[in-house]
C-alpha positions as CSV (number, residue, x, y, z in Angstrom):
1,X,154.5,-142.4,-45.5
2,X,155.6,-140.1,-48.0
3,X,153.1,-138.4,-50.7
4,X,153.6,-138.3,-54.2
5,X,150.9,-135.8,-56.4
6,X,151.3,-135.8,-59.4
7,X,149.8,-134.9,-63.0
8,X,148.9,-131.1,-61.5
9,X,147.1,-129.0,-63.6
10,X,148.5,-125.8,-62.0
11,X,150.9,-125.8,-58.8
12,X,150.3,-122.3,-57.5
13,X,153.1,-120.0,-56.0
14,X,156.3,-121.8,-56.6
15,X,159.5,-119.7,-55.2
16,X,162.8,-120.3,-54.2
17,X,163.5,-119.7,-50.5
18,X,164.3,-116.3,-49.1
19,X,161.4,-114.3,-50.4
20,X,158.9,-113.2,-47.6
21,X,156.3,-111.1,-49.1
22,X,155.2,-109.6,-52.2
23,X,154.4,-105.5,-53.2
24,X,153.0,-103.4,-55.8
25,X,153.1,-104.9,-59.2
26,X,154.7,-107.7,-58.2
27,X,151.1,-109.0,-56.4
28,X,149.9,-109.7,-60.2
29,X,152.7,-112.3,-60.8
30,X,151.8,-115.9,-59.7
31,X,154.5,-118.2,-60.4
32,X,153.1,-121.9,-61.3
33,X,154.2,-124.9,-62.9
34,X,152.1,-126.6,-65.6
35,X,151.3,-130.6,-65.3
36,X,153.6,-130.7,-62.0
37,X,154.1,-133.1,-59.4
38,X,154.9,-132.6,-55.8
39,X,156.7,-134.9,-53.4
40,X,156.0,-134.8,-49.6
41,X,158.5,-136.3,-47.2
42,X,157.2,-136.3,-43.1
43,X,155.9,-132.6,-42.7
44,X,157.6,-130.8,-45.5
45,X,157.5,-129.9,-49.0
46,X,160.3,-132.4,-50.4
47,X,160.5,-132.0,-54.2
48,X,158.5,-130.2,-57.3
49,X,158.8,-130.1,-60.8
50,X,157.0,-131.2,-64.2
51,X,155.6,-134.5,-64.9
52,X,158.4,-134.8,-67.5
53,X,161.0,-135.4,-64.6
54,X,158.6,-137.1,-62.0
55,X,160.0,-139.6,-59.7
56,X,159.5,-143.3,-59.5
57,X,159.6,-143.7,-55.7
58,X,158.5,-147.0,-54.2
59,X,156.1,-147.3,-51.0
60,X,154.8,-143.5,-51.1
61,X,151.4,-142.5,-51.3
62,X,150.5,-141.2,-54.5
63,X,147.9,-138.9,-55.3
64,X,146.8,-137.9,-58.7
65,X,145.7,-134.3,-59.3
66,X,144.8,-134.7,-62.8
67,X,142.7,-131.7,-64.2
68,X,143.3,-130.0,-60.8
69,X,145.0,-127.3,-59.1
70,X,147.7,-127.8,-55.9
71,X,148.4,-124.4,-53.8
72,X,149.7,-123.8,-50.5
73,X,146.8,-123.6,-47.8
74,X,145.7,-119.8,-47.0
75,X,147.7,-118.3,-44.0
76,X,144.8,-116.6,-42.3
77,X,146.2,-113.6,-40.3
78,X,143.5,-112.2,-38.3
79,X,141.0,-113.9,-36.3
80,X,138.9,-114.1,-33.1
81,X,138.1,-117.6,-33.4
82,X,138.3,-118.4,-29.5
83,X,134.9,-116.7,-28.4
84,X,131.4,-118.2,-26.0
85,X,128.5,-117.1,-27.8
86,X,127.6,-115.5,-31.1
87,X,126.0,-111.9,-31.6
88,X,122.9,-112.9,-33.8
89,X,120.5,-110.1,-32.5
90,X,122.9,-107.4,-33.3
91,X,122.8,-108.8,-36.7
92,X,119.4,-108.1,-37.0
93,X,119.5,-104.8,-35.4
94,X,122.1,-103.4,-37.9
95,X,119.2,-104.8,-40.8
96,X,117.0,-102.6,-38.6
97,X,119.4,-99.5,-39.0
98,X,121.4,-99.6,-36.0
99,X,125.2,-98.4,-36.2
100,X,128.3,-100.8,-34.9
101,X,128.4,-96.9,-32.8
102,X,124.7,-97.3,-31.4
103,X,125.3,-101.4,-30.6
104,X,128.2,-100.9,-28.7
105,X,126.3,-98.0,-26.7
106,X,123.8,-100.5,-26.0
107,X,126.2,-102.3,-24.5
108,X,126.4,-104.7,-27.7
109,X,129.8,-105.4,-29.8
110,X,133.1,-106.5,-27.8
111,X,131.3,-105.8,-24.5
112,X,128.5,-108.2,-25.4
113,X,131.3,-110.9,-26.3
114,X,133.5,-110.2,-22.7
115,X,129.9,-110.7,-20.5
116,X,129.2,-114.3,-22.6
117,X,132.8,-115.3,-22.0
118,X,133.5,-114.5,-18.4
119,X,130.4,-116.8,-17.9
120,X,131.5,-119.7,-19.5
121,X,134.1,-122.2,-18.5
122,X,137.4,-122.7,-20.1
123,X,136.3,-126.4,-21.3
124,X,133.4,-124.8,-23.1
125,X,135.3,-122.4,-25.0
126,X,137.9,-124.5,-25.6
127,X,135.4,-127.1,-27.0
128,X,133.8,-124.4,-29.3
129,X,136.9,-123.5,-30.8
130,X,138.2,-125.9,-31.6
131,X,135.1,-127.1,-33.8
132,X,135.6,-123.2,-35.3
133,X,139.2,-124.5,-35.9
134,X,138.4,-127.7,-37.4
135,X,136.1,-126.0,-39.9
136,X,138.2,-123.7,-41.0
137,X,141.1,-126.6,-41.5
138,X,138.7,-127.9,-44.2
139,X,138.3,-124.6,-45.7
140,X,142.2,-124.7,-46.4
141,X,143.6,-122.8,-43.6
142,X,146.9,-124.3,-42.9
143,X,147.9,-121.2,-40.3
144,X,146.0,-118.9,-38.6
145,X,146.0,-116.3,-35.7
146,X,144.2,-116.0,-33.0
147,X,143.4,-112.6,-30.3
148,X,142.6,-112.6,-27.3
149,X,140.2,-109.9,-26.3
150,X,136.7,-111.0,-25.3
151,X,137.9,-111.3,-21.7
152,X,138.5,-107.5,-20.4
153,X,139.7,-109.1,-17.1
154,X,142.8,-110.7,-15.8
155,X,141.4,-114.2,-15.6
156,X,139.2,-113.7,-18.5
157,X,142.4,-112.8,-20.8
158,X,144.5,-115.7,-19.6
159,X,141.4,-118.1,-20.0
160,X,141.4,-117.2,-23.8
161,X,145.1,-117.3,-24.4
162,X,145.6,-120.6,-22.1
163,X,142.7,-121.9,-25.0
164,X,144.7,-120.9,-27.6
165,X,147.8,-122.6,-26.6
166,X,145.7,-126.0,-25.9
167,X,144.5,-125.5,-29.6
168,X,148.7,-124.9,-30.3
169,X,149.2,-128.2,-29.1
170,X,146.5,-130.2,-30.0
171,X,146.1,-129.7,-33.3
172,X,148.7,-129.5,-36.6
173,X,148.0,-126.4,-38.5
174,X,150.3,-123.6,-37.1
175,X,148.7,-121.0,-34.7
176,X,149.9,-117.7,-33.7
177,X,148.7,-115.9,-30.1
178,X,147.9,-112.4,-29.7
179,X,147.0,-110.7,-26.5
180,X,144.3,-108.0,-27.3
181,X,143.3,-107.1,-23.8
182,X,143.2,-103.5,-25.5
183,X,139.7,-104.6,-27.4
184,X,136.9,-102.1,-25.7
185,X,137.1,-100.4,-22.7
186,X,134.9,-102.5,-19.6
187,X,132.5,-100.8,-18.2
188,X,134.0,-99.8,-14.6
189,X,137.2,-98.1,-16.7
190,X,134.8,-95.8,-19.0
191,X,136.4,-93.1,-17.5
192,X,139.4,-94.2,-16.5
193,X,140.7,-95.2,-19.3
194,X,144.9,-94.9,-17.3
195,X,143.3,-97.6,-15.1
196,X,142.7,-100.1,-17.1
197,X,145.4,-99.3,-19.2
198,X,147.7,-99.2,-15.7
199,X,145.8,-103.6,-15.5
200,X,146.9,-104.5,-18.9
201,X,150.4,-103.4,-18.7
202,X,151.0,-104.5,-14.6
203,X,149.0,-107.3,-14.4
204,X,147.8,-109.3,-17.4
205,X,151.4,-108.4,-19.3
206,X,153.6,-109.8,-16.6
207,X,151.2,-113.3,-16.0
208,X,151.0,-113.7,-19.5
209,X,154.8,-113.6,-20.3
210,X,155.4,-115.9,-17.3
211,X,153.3,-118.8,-18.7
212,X,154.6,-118.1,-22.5
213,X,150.9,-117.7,-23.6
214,X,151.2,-114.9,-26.6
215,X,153.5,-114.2,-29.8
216,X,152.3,-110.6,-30.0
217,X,150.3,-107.8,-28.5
218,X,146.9,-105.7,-30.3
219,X,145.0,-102.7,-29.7
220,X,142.0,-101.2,-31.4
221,X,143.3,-97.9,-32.2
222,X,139.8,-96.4,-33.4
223,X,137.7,-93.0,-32.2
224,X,136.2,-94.3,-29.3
225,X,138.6,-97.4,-28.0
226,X,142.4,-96.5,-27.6
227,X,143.9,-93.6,-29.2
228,X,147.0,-92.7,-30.2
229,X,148.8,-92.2,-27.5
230,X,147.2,-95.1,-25.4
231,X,147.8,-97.6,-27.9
232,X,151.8,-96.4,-28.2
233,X,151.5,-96.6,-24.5
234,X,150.6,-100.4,-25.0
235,X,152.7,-101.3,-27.6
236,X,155.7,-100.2,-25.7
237,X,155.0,-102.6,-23.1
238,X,154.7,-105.1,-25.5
239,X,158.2,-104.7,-26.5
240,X,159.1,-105.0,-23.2
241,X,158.1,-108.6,-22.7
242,X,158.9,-109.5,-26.5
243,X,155.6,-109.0,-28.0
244,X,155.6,-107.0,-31.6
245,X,152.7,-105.8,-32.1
246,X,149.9,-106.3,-34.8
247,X,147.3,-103.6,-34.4
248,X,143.6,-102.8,-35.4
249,X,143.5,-99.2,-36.9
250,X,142.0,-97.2,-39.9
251,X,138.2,-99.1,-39.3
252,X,136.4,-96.0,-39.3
253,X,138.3,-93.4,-38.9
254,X,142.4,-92.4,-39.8
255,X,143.6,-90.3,-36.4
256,X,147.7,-91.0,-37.9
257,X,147.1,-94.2,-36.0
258,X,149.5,-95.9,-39.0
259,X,152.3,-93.5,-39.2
260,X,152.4,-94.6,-34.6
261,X,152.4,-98.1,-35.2
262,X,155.2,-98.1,-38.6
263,X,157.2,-96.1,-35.9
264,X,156.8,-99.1,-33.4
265,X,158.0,-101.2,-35.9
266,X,154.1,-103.1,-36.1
267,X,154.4,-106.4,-37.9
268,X,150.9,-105.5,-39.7
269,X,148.5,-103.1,-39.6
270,X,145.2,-104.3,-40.0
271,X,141.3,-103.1,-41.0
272,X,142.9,-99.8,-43.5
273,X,139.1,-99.6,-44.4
274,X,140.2,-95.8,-44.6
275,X,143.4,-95.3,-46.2
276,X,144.8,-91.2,-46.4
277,X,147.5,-90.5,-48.6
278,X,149.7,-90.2,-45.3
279,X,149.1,-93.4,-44.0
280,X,150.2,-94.7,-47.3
281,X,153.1,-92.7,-47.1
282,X,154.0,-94.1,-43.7
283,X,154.0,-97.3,-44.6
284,X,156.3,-97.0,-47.5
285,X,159.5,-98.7,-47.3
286,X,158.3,-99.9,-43.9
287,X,158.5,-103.6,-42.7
288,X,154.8,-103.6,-41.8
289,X,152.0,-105.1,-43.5
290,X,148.9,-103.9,-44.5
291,X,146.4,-106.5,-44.0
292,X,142.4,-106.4,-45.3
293,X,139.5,-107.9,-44.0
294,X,137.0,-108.3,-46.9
295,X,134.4,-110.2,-45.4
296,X,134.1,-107.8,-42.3
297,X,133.4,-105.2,-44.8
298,X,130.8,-107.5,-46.6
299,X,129.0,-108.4,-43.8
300,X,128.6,-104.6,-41.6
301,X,128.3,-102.7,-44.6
302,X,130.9,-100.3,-44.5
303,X,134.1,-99.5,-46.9
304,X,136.6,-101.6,-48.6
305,X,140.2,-101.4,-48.3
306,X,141.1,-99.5,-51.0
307,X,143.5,-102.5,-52.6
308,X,143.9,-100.8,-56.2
309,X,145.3,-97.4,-54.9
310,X,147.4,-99.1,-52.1
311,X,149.3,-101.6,-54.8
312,X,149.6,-99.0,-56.9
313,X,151.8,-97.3,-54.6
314,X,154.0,-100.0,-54.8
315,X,152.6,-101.6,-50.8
316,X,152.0,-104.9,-50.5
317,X,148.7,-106.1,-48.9
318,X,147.5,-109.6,-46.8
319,X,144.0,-110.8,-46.6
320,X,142.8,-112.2,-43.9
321,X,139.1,-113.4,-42.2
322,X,138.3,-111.0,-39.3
323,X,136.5,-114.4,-38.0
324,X,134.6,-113.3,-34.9
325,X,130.6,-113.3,-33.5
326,X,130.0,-109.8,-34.1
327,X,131.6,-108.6,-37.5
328,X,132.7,-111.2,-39.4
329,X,130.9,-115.0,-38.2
330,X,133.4,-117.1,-41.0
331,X,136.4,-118.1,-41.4
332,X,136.4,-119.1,-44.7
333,X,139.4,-118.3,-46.8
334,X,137.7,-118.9,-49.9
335,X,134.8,-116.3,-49.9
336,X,137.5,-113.7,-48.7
337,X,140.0,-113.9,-51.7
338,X,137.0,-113.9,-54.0
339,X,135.3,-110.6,-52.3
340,X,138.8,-108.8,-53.0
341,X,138.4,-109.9,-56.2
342,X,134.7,-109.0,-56.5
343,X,134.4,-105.8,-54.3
344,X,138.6,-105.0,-53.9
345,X,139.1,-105.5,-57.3
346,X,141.8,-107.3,-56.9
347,X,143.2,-109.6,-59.3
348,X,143.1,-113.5,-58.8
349,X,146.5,-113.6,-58.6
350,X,146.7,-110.6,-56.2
351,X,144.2,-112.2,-54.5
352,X,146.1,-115.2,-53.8
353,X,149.5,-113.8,-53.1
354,X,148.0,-111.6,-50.3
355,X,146.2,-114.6,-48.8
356,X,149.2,-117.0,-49.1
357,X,152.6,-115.6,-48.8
358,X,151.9,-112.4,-47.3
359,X,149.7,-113.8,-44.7
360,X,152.2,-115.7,-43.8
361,X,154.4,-113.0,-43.5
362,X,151.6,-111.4,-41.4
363,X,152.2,-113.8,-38.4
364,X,155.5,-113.9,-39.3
365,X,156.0,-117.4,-40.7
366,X,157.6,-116.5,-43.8
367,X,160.3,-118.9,-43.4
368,X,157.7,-122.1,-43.2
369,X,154.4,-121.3,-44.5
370,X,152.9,-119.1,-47.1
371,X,154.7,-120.7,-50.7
372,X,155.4,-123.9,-52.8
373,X,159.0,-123.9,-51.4
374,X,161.6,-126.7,-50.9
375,X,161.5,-127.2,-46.9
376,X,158.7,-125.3,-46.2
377,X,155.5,-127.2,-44.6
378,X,153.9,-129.5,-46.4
379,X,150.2,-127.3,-46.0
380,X,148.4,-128.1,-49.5
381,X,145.1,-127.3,-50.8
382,X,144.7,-129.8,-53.4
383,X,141.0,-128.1,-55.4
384,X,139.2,-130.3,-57.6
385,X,138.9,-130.3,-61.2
386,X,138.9,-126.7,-62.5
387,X,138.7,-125.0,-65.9
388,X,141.4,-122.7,-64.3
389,X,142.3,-121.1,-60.9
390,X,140.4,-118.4,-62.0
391,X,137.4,-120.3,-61.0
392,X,138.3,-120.2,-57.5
393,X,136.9,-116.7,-56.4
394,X,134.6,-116.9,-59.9
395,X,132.3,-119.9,-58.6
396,X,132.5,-118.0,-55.1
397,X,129.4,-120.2,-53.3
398,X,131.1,-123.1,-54.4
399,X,133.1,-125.7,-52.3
400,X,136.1,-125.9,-55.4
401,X,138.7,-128.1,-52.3
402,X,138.6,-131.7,-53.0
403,X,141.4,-132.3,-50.2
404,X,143.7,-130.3,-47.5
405,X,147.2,-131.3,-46.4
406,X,148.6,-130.2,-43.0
407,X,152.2,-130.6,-42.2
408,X,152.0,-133.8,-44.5
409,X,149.0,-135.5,-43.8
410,X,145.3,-135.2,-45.7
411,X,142.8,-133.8,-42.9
């Protein structure tokens, strides 16, 4: 049946077809229409306009918004969501003055996460996950990513991306697969770093191509995991079996990991909790994007993107969750555009272009996700009443979504 919503307050990010990401100044412009309806037809955004020209359409569904604000879900770009365990004691030992450094050295962090999931079956994961995914669908996540990266082993990596393509076909809101078996270095490769480069590339590559089971390839490029040269090393394998790559780099430390992956033509770059005036250079008139991770910063306690300096070079920037056991345990949409408001500085409407149409672009899905376009997805957060959007990251503890629509239908 079809939906009709009508008597919007606000209906957030309305643009004609063709544009696929926002930059610079033009992050603070929010298009909307004032006391709007919305028509639905199957999956897909049908019709929009003011109430003034609404519709009367027998046998539809209709939904009145009054006093409340429609927007297209958030297109979450980064996550780890597919994981067996949780990492609550190194919680506590960063509250008792540990560094992520000391953890991992401990034999914490991403190697922690590989032990708990080569232990569990694929059932159990799967059935984790997909409560994880089911949250965040309630939270307004209409399309998300997902890495690999947990498994540090053959069987371990293809156990986590043959997860994420059950999830794929189980369930409505659109899901992107990345193959991070670049994460952390196991154990037995410490010092042979080639080696388990040498796996990825001639083992877990060519089985994971065969069964179709990821849309791009990862690396953390950091001091410590890959560096530069490893991680080009990876990312031209990638390319090889049609897998552009969206890459972890800048966390702690800038090592011109940027300026490697722009050359590589990275769909995004992602962490940029240190930004250099080269990196920002690189990424000029590039077609990568920059993508932040708020919440990861909230919750270890270590820099924020530096949002103000990077728009005012005229880059555009994504938000996205970070959602994974160690760093960042939420998924939640919400609280991230309100800590790059809060912490980022970052403007509401900033805010909600970087977590809308420029995480879209971010998993490339600019053509069907990310805007309040004709033919698009029908993926809606409809709030509930609000003095203004404004409230949304303003009243940051609060649950503000009355309702979420995924490809058409009210979850």
């Amino acid at each position: 049946m079809a939906i009709l919503i009508t008597n919007i307050k606000d209906l957030l990010q309305v643009r004609e077809s063709g544009i696929t990401k926002v930059s610079g100044s033009e992050m603070a412009n929010l298009p909307l229409l004032q006391n709007a309806w919305l028509l639905i037809e199957e999956d897909l955004i049908k019709n929009f306009g003011t109430m003034d020209s609404c519709p009367q359409i027998e046998g539809v569904q209709i939904i009145d918004a009054t006093g409340k604000t429609v927007l297209p879900a958030w297109c979450d770009s980064h996550t780890h969501i597919v994981y067996a365990g949780n990492r609550e004691q190194e919680f506590v030992d960063r509250i008792n003055g540990l560094s992520y450094e000391e953890i991992a050295n401990r034999g914490g962090g991403i190697l922690n996460s590989a032990k708990k999931l080569n232990e569990t079956t694929e059932e159990e994961i799967y059935d984790r996950s997909r409560q994880r995914l089911e949250e965040v669908m309630l939270q307004g996540t209409g399309a998300i990513e997902i890495k690999s990266g947990y498994g540090l082993t053959v069987d371990g990596e293809l156990k986590m991306l043959r997860v994420i393509k059950r999830l794929k076909q189980e369930y409505p809101i659109a899901i992107k697969a990345t193959f991070l078996g670049a994460h952390a270095f196991p154990k037995e490769y410490k010092e042979n770093h080639s080696g388990y480069i040498d796996l990825i590339i001639n083992e877990m590559l060519p089985k994971i191509a065969e069964e179709k089971l990821a849309d791009y390839i990862d690396a953390f490029l950091e001091t410590g995991y890959f560096s530069v040269e490893e991680t080009e090393r990876i990312m031209e394998a990638g390319k090889h079996y049609g897998l552009p790559p969206k890459i972890h780099v800048n966390q702690f430390t800038a090592i011109n990991g940027i300026a490697a992956c722009v050359k590589h033509n990275a769909l995004s770059v992602d962490h940029l909790e240190i930004v250099t005036d080269e990196d920002i250079e690189a990424l000029k008139g590039s077609d990568t994007m920059p993508v932040a991770l708020p919440t990861c910063s909230f919750f270890i306690s270590i820099p924020y993107t530096p949002a103000r300096k990077m728009l005012e070079a005229g880059l555009p920037l994504a938000l996205a969750t970070d959602f994974n056991p160690g760093t960042t345990p939420s998924g939640n949409m919400n609280l991230v555009v309100a800590t790059a408001c809060i912490k980022m500085k970052m403007t509401p409407e900033e805010a909600i272009n970087a977590a809308t149409i420029n995480g879209a672009y971010a998993m490339g899905l600019s053509d069907s996700h990310g805007s309040i376009t004709k033919g698009k997805r029908a993926n809606l957060i409809i709030t509930k009443r609000l003095t203004s959007y404004y409230q949304l990251p303003y009243a940051f503890g609060s649950n503000l979504i009355d309702s979420v629509v995924i490809d058409g239908k009210l979850v």
